[in-house]
Tab-separated table of C-alpha atoms in Angstrom:
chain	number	residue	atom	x	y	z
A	1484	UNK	CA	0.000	0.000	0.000
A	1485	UNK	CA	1.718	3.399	-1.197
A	1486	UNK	CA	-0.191	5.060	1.322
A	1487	UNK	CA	1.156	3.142	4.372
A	1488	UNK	CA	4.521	3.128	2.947
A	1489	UNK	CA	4.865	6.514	2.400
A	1490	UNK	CA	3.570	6.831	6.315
A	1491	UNK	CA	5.934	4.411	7.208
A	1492	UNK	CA	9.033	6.423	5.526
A	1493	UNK	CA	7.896	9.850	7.104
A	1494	UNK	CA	7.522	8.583	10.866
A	1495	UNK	CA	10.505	6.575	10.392
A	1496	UNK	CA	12.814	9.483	9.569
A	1497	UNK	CA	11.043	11.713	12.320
A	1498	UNK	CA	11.908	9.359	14.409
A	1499	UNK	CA	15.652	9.386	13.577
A	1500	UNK	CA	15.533	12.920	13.494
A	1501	UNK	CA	14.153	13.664	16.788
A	1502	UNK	CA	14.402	10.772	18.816
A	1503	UNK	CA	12.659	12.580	22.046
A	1504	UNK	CA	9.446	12.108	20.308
A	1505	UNK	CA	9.139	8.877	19.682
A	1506	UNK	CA	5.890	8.494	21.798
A	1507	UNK	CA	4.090	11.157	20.240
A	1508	UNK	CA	5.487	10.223	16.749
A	1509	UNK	CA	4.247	6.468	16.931
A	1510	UNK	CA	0.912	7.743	17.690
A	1511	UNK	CA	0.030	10.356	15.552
A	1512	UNK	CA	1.309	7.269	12.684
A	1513	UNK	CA	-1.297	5.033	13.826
A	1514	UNK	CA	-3.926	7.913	14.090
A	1515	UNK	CA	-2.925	8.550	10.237
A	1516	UNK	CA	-2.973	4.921	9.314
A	1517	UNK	CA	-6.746	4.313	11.011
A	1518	UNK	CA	-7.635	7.060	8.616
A	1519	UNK	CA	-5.754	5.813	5.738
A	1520	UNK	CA	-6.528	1.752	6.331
A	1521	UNK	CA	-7.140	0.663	9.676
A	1522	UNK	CA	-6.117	-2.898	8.881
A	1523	UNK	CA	-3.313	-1.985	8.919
A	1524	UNK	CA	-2.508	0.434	11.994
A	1525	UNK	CA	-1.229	-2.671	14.333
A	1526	UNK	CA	0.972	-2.827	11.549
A	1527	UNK	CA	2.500	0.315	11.198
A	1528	UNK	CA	2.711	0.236	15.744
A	1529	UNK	CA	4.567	-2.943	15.259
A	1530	UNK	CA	7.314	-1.645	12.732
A	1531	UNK	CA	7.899	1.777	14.106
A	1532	UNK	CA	7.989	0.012	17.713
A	1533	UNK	CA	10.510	-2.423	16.071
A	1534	UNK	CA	12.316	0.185	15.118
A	1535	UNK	CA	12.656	1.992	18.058
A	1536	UNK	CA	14.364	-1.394	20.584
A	1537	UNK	CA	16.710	-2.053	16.993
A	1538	UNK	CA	17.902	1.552	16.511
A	1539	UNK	CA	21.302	0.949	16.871
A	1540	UNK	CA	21.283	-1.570	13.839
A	1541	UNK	CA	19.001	0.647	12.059
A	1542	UNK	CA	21.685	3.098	12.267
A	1543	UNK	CA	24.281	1.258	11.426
A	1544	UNK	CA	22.428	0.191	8.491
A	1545	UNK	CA	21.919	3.607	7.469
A	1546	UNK	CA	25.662	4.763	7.884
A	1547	UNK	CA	26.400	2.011	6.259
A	1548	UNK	CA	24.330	2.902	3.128
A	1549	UNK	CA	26.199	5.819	0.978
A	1550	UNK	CA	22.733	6.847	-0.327
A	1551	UNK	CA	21.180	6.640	3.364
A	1552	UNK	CA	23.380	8.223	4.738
A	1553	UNK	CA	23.904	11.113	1.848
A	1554	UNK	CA	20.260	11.617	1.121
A	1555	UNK	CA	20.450	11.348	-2.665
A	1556	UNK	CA	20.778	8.819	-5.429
A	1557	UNK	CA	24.057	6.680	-5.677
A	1558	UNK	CA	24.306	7.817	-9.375
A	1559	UNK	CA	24.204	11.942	-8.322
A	1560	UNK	CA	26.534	11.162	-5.562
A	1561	UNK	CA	29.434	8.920	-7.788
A	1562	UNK	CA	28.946	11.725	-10.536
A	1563	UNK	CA	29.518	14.785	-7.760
A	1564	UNK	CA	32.817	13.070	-6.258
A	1565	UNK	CA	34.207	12.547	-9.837
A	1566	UNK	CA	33.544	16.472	-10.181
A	1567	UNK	CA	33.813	18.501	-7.333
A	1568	UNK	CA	37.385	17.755	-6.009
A	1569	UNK	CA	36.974	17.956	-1.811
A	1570	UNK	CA	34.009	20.045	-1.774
A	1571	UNK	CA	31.771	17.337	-3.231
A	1572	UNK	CA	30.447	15.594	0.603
A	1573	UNK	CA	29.933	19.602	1.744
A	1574	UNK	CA	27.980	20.206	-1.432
A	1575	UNK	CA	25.705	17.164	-0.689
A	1576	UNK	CA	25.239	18.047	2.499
A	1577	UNK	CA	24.450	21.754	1.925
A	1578	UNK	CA	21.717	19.999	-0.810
A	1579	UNK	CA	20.071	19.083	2.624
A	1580	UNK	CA	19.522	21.734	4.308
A	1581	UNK	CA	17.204	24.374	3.839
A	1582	UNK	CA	18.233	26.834	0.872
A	1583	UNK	CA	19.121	30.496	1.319
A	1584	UNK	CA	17.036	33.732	1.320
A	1585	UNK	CA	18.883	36.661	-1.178
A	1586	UNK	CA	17.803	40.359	-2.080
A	1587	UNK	CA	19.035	41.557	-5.377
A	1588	UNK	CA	18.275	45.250	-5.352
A	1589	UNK	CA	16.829	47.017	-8.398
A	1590	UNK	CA	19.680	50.009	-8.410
A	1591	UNK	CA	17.509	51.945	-11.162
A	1592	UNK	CA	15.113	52.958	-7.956
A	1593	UNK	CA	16.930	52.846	-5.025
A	1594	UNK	CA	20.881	52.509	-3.477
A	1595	UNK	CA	22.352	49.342	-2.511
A	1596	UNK	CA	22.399	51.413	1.043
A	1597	UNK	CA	18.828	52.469	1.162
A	1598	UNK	CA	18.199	48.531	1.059
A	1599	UNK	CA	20.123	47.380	3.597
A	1600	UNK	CA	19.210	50.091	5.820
A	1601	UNK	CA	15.645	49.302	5.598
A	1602	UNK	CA	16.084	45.390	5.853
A	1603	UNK	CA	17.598	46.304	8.830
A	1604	UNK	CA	15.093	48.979	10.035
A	1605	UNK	CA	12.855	46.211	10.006
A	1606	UNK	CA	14.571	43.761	12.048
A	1607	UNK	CA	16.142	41.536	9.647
A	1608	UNK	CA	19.645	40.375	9.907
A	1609	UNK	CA	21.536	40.586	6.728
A	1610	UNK	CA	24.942	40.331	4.955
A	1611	UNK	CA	26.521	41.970	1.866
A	1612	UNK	CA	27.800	39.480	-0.414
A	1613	UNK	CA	30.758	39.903	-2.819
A	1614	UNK	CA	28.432	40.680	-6.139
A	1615	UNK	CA	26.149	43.109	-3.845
A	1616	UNK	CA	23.821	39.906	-3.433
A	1617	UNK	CA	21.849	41.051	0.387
A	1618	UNK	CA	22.169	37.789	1.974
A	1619	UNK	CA	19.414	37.285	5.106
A	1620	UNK	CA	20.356	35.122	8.106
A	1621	UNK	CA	16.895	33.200	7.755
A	1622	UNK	CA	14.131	33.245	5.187
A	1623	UNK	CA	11.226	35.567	5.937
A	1624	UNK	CA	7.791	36.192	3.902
A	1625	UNK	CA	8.013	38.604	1.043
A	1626	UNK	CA	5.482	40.858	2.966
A	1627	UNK	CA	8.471	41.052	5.011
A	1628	UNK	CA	10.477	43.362	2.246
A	1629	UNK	CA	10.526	46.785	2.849
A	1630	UNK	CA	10.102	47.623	-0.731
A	1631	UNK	CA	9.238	44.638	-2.308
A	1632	UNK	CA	5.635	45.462	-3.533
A	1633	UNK	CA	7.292	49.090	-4.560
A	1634	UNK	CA	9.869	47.441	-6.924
A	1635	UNK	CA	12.714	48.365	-5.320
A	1636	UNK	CA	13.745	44.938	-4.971
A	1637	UNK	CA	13.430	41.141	-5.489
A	1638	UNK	CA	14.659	37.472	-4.165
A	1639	UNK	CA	16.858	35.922	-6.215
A	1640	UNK	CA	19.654	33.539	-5.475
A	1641	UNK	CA	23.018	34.599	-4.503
A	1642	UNK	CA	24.722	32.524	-7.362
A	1643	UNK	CA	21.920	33.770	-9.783
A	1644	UNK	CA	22.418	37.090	-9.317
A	1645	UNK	CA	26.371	36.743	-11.088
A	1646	UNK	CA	24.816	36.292	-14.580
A	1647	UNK	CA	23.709	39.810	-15.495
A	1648	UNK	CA	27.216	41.144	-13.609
A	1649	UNK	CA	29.015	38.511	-15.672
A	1650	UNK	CA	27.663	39.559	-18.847
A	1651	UNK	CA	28.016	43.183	-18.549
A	1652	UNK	CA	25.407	44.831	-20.997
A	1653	UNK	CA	26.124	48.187	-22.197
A	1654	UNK	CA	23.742	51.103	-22.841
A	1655	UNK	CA	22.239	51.110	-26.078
A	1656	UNK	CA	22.988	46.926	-26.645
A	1657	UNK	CA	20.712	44.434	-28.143
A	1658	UNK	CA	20.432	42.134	-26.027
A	1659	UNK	CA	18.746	38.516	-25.952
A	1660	UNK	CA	17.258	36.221	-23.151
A	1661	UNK	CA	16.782	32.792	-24.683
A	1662	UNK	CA	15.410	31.123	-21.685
A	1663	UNK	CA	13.819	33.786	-19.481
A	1664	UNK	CA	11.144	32.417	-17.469
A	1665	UNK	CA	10.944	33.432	-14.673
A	1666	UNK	CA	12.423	36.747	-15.363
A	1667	UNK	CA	14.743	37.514	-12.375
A	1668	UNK	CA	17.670	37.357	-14.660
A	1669	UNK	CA	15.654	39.282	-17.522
A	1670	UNK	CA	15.024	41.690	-14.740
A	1671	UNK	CA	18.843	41.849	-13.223
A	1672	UNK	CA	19.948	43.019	-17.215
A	1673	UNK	CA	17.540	45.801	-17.581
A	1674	UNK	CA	18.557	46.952	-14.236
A	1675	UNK	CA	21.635	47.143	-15.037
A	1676	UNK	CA	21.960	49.255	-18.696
A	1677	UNK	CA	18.738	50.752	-20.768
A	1678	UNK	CA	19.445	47.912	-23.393
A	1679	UNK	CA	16.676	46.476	-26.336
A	1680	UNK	CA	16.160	43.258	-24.627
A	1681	UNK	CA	14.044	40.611	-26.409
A	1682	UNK	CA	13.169	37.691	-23.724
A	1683	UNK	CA	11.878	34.365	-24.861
A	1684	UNK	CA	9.978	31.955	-23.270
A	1685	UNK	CA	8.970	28.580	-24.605
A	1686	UNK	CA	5.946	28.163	-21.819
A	1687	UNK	CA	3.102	30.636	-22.097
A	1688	UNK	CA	1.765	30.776	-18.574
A	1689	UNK	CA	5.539	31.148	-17.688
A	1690	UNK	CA	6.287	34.110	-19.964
A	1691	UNK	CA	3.196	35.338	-18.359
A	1692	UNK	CA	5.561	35.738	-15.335
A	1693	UNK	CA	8.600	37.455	-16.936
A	1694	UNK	CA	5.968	39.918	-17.846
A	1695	UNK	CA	4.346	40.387	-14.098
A	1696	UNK	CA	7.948	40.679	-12.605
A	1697	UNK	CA	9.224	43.354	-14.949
A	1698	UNK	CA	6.145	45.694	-14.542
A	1699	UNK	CA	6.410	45.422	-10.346
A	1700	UNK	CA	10.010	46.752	-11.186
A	1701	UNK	CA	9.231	49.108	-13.735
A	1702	UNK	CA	11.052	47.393	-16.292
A	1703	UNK	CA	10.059	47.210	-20.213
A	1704	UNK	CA	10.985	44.179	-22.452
A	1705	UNK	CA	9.610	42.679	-25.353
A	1706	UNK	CA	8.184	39.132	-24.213
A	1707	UNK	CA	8.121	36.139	-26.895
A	1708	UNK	CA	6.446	32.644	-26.665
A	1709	UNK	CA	9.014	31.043	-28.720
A	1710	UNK	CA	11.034	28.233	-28.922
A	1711	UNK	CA	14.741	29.888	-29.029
A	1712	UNK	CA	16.009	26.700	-31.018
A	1713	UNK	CA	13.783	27.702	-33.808
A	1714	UNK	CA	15.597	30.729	-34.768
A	1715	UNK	CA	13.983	30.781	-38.454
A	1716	UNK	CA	10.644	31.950	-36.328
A	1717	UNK	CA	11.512	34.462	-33.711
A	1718	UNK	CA	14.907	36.219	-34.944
A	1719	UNK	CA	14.408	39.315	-37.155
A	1720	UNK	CA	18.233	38.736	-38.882
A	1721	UNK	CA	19.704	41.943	-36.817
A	1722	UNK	CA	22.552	40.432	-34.650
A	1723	UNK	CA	22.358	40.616	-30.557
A	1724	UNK	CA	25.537	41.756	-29.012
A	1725	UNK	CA	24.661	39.698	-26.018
A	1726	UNK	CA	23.124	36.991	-25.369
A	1727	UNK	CA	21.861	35.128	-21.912
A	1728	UNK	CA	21.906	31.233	-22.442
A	1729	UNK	CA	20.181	30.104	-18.902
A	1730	UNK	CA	19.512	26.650	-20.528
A	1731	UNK	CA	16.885	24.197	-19.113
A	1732	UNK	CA	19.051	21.442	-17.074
A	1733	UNK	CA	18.508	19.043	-14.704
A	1734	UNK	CA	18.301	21.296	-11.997
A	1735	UNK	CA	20.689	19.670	-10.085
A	1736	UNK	CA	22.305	22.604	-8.259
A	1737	UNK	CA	19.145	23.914	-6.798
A	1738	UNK	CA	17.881	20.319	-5.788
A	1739	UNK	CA	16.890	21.758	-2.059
A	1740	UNK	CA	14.326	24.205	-3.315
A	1741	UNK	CA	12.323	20.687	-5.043
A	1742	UNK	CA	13.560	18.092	-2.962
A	1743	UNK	CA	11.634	15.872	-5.100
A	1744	UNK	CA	14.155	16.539	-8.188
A	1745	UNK	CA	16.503	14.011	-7.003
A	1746	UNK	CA	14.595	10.819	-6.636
A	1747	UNK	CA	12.494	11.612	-9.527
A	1748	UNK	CA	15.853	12.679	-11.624
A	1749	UNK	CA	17.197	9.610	-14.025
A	1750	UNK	CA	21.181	9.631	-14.594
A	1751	UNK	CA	19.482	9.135	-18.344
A	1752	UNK	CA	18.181	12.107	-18.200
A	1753	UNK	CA	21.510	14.090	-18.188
A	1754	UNK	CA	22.298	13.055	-21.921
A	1755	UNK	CA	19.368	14.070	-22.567
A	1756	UNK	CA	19.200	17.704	-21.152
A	1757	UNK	CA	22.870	17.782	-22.480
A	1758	UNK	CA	21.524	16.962	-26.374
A	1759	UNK	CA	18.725	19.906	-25.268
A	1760	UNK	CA	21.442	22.117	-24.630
A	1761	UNK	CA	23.743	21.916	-27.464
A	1762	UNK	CA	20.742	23.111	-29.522
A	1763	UNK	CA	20.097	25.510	-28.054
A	1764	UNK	CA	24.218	26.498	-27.933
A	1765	UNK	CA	24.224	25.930	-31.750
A	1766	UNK	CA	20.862	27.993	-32.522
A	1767	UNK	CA	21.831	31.402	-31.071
A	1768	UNK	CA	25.188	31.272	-32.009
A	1769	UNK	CA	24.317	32.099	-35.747
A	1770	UNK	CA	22.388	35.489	-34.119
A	1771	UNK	CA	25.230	36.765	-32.187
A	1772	UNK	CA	26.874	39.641	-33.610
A	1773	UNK	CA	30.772	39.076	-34.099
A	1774	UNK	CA	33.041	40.852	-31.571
A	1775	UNK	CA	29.373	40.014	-29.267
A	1776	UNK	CA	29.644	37.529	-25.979
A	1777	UNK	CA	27.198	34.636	-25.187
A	1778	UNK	CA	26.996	33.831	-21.272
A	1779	UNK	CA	26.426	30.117	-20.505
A	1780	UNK	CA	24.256	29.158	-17.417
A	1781	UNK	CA	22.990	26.393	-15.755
A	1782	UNK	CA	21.858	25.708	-12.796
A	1783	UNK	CA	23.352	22.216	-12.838
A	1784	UNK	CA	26.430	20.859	-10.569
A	1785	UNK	CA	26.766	17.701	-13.365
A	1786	UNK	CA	29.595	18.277	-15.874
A	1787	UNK	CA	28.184	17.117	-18.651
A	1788	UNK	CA	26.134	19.465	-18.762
A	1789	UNK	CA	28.401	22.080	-17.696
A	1790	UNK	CA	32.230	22.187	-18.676
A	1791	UNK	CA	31.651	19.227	-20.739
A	1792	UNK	CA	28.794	21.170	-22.658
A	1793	UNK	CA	31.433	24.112	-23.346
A	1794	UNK	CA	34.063	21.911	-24.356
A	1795	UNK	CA	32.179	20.292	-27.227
A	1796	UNK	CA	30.930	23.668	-28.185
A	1797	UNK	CA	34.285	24.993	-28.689
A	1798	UNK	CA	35.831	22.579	-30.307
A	1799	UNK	CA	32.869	22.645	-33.194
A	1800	UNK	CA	32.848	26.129	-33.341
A	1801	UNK	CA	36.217	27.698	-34.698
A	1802	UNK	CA	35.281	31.270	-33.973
A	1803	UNK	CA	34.157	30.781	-30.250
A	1804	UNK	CA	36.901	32.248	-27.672
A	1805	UNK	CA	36.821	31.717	-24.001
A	1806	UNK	CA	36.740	34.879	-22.118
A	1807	UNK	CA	38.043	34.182	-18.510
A	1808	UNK	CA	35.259	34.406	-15.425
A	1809	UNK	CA	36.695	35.870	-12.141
A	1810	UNK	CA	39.715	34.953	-13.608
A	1811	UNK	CA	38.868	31.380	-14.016
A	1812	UNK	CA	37.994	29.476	-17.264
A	1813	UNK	CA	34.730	29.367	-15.709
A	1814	UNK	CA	32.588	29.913	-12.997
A	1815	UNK	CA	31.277	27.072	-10.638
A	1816	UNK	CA	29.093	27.516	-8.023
A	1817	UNK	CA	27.956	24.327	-5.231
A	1818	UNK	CA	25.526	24.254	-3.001
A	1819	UNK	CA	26.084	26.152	0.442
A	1820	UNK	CA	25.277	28.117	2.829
A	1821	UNK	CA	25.329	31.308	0.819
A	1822	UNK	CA	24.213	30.206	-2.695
A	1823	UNK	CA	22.914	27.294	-4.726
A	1824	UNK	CA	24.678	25.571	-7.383
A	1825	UNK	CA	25.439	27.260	-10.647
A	1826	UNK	CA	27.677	26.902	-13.860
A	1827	UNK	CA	29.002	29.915	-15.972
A	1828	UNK	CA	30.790	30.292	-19.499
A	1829	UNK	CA	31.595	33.153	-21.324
A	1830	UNK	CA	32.243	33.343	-24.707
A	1831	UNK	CA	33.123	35.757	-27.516
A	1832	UNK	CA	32.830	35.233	-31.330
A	1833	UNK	CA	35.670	36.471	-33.354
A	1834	UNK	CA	34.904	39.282	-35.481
């Protein structure tokens, strides 16, 4: 019965997580399984009560188990080590915990200052990150936001908030979104140069949203429903000087914000999203102007989709030159306490 084992899972890891309430959590599992079948609630007393005199062994069991004991699949865990150098067991771990709480300030209405002042006027405790990300010590409601219904600011990841510094549009650029939904990035561009931005969305109801955030912030872009692989239907033939590839992935870096994402995630799926994203790569290459740059993001810790991905673009495009992030080939964010995970390339097509 899905039900019952689902019920069974829950209490069981309550019950490993806080052990001093083990009485109440054994009965408020049969009270849910009289509801759910009472057949079976002796049941579900026996096992949890089982559970409780073999703890020790259960333990055991679990440190013993790599996934157990990690919280994610054995596949996401062998391809992180392989990856990630030292960091990879912290990365995992910060996957676990409960994700982050950033202000990116919109600085065409207000100061960096004014912000933080008024965060904390109102009692919040908050920290100035290195790209001018306002990192809170805990998250809070939006309500919360001084500001926040006045457009003088949104929440946006830490690590998200590097692609629109990375990119660096000027005044007066054309500049193209491939992938905007939901529009904080599409949002973090305008604010930062009056540029023609054209945003595309393949999702309707989604470019719905880049539309509703840009008007709270006072922004102005043109919106397309368009599939940006299909460049015969959307592009006009005037070159972009930049362009924002935040490609669809497997979402691997921001796993804690859908905690679902990694049991439901297939290790075939990351061919898959990697096939997706050299598409897209190869598409909106032809539109970028020569002399123009082309930032590269995921939001995937995986490196086939990430350094991998750039790799095999470079080496089947001639006229593709790496331009150097933070000093770095590239830039690659994992999951902790400050930011989730992120991946970002820049390159520049030879005139």
């Amino acid at each position: 019965a899905p039900a019952i084992h689902g019920l069974l899972l829950v209490a069981l890891t309550r019950l490993r997580q806080r052990p001093e309430q083990a009485h109440t959590v054994v009965d408020q599992a049969v009270q849910a399984a009289l509801e759910l079948m009472p057949g079976l609630k002796n049941m579900v007393n026996g096992v949890l009560r089982n559970a409780l005199r073999q703890r020790d062994q259960w333990e055991s069991w679990a440190e013993a188990d790599e996934e157990a004991r990690l919280g994610f699949p054995r596949w996401w865990i062998a391809r992180l080590r392989a990856s990630a150098g030292e960091s990879w067991e912290a990365a995992l771990a910060a996957g676990n915990q409960r994700p982050p709480m950033a202000i990116r300030v919109n600085t065409r209405r207000t100061t960096i200052d004014a912000v933080l002042a008024g965060l904390e006027g109102a009692g919040l405790v908050v920290r100035r990150l290195d790209n001018d990300a306002l990192l809170l010590d805990r998250p809070v409601p939006v309500g919360r936001l001084p500001g926040f219904s006045d457009g003088l600011l949104s929440v946006q990841d830490a690590g998200a908030q590097w692609a629109a510094r990375l990119l660096a549009p000027l005044a007066g650029e054309r500049v193209l979104d491939a992938c905007a939904a939901p529009g904080g990035k599409t949002a973090h561009l305008l604010e930062c140069a009056d540029v023609e931005l054209l945003a595309l969305e393949l999702d309707s109801l989604r470019a719905q949203r880049v539309d509703s955030n840009l008007a709270r912030l006072g922004l102005t872009a043109r919106v397309q429903v368009a599939d940006c692989r299909r460049v015969e239907r959307w592009w006009d033939g005037r070159p972009f000087d930049r362009i924002l590839a935040d490609v669809p992935c497997s979402a691997s870096g921001v796993a804690r914000r859908h905690p679902d994402i990694k049991w439901l995630r297939r290790e075939t799926d990351i061919a898959q999203f990697a096939a997706q994203q050299a598409e897209i790569l190869d598409a909106l290459w032809q539109t970028l102007a020569p002399g123009g740059t082309m930032l590269y993001v995921t939001c995937s810790v995986f490196d086939e989709e990430n350094a991998g991905q750039i790799a095999r673009f470079c080496a089947l495009h001639a006229d593709a030159e790496r331009v150097p992030v933070c000093g770095e080939p590239d830039l690659k964010l994992l999951p902790n306490a400050e930011h989730d995970g992120f991946y970002y390339a820049l390159l520049r097509k030879q005139a």
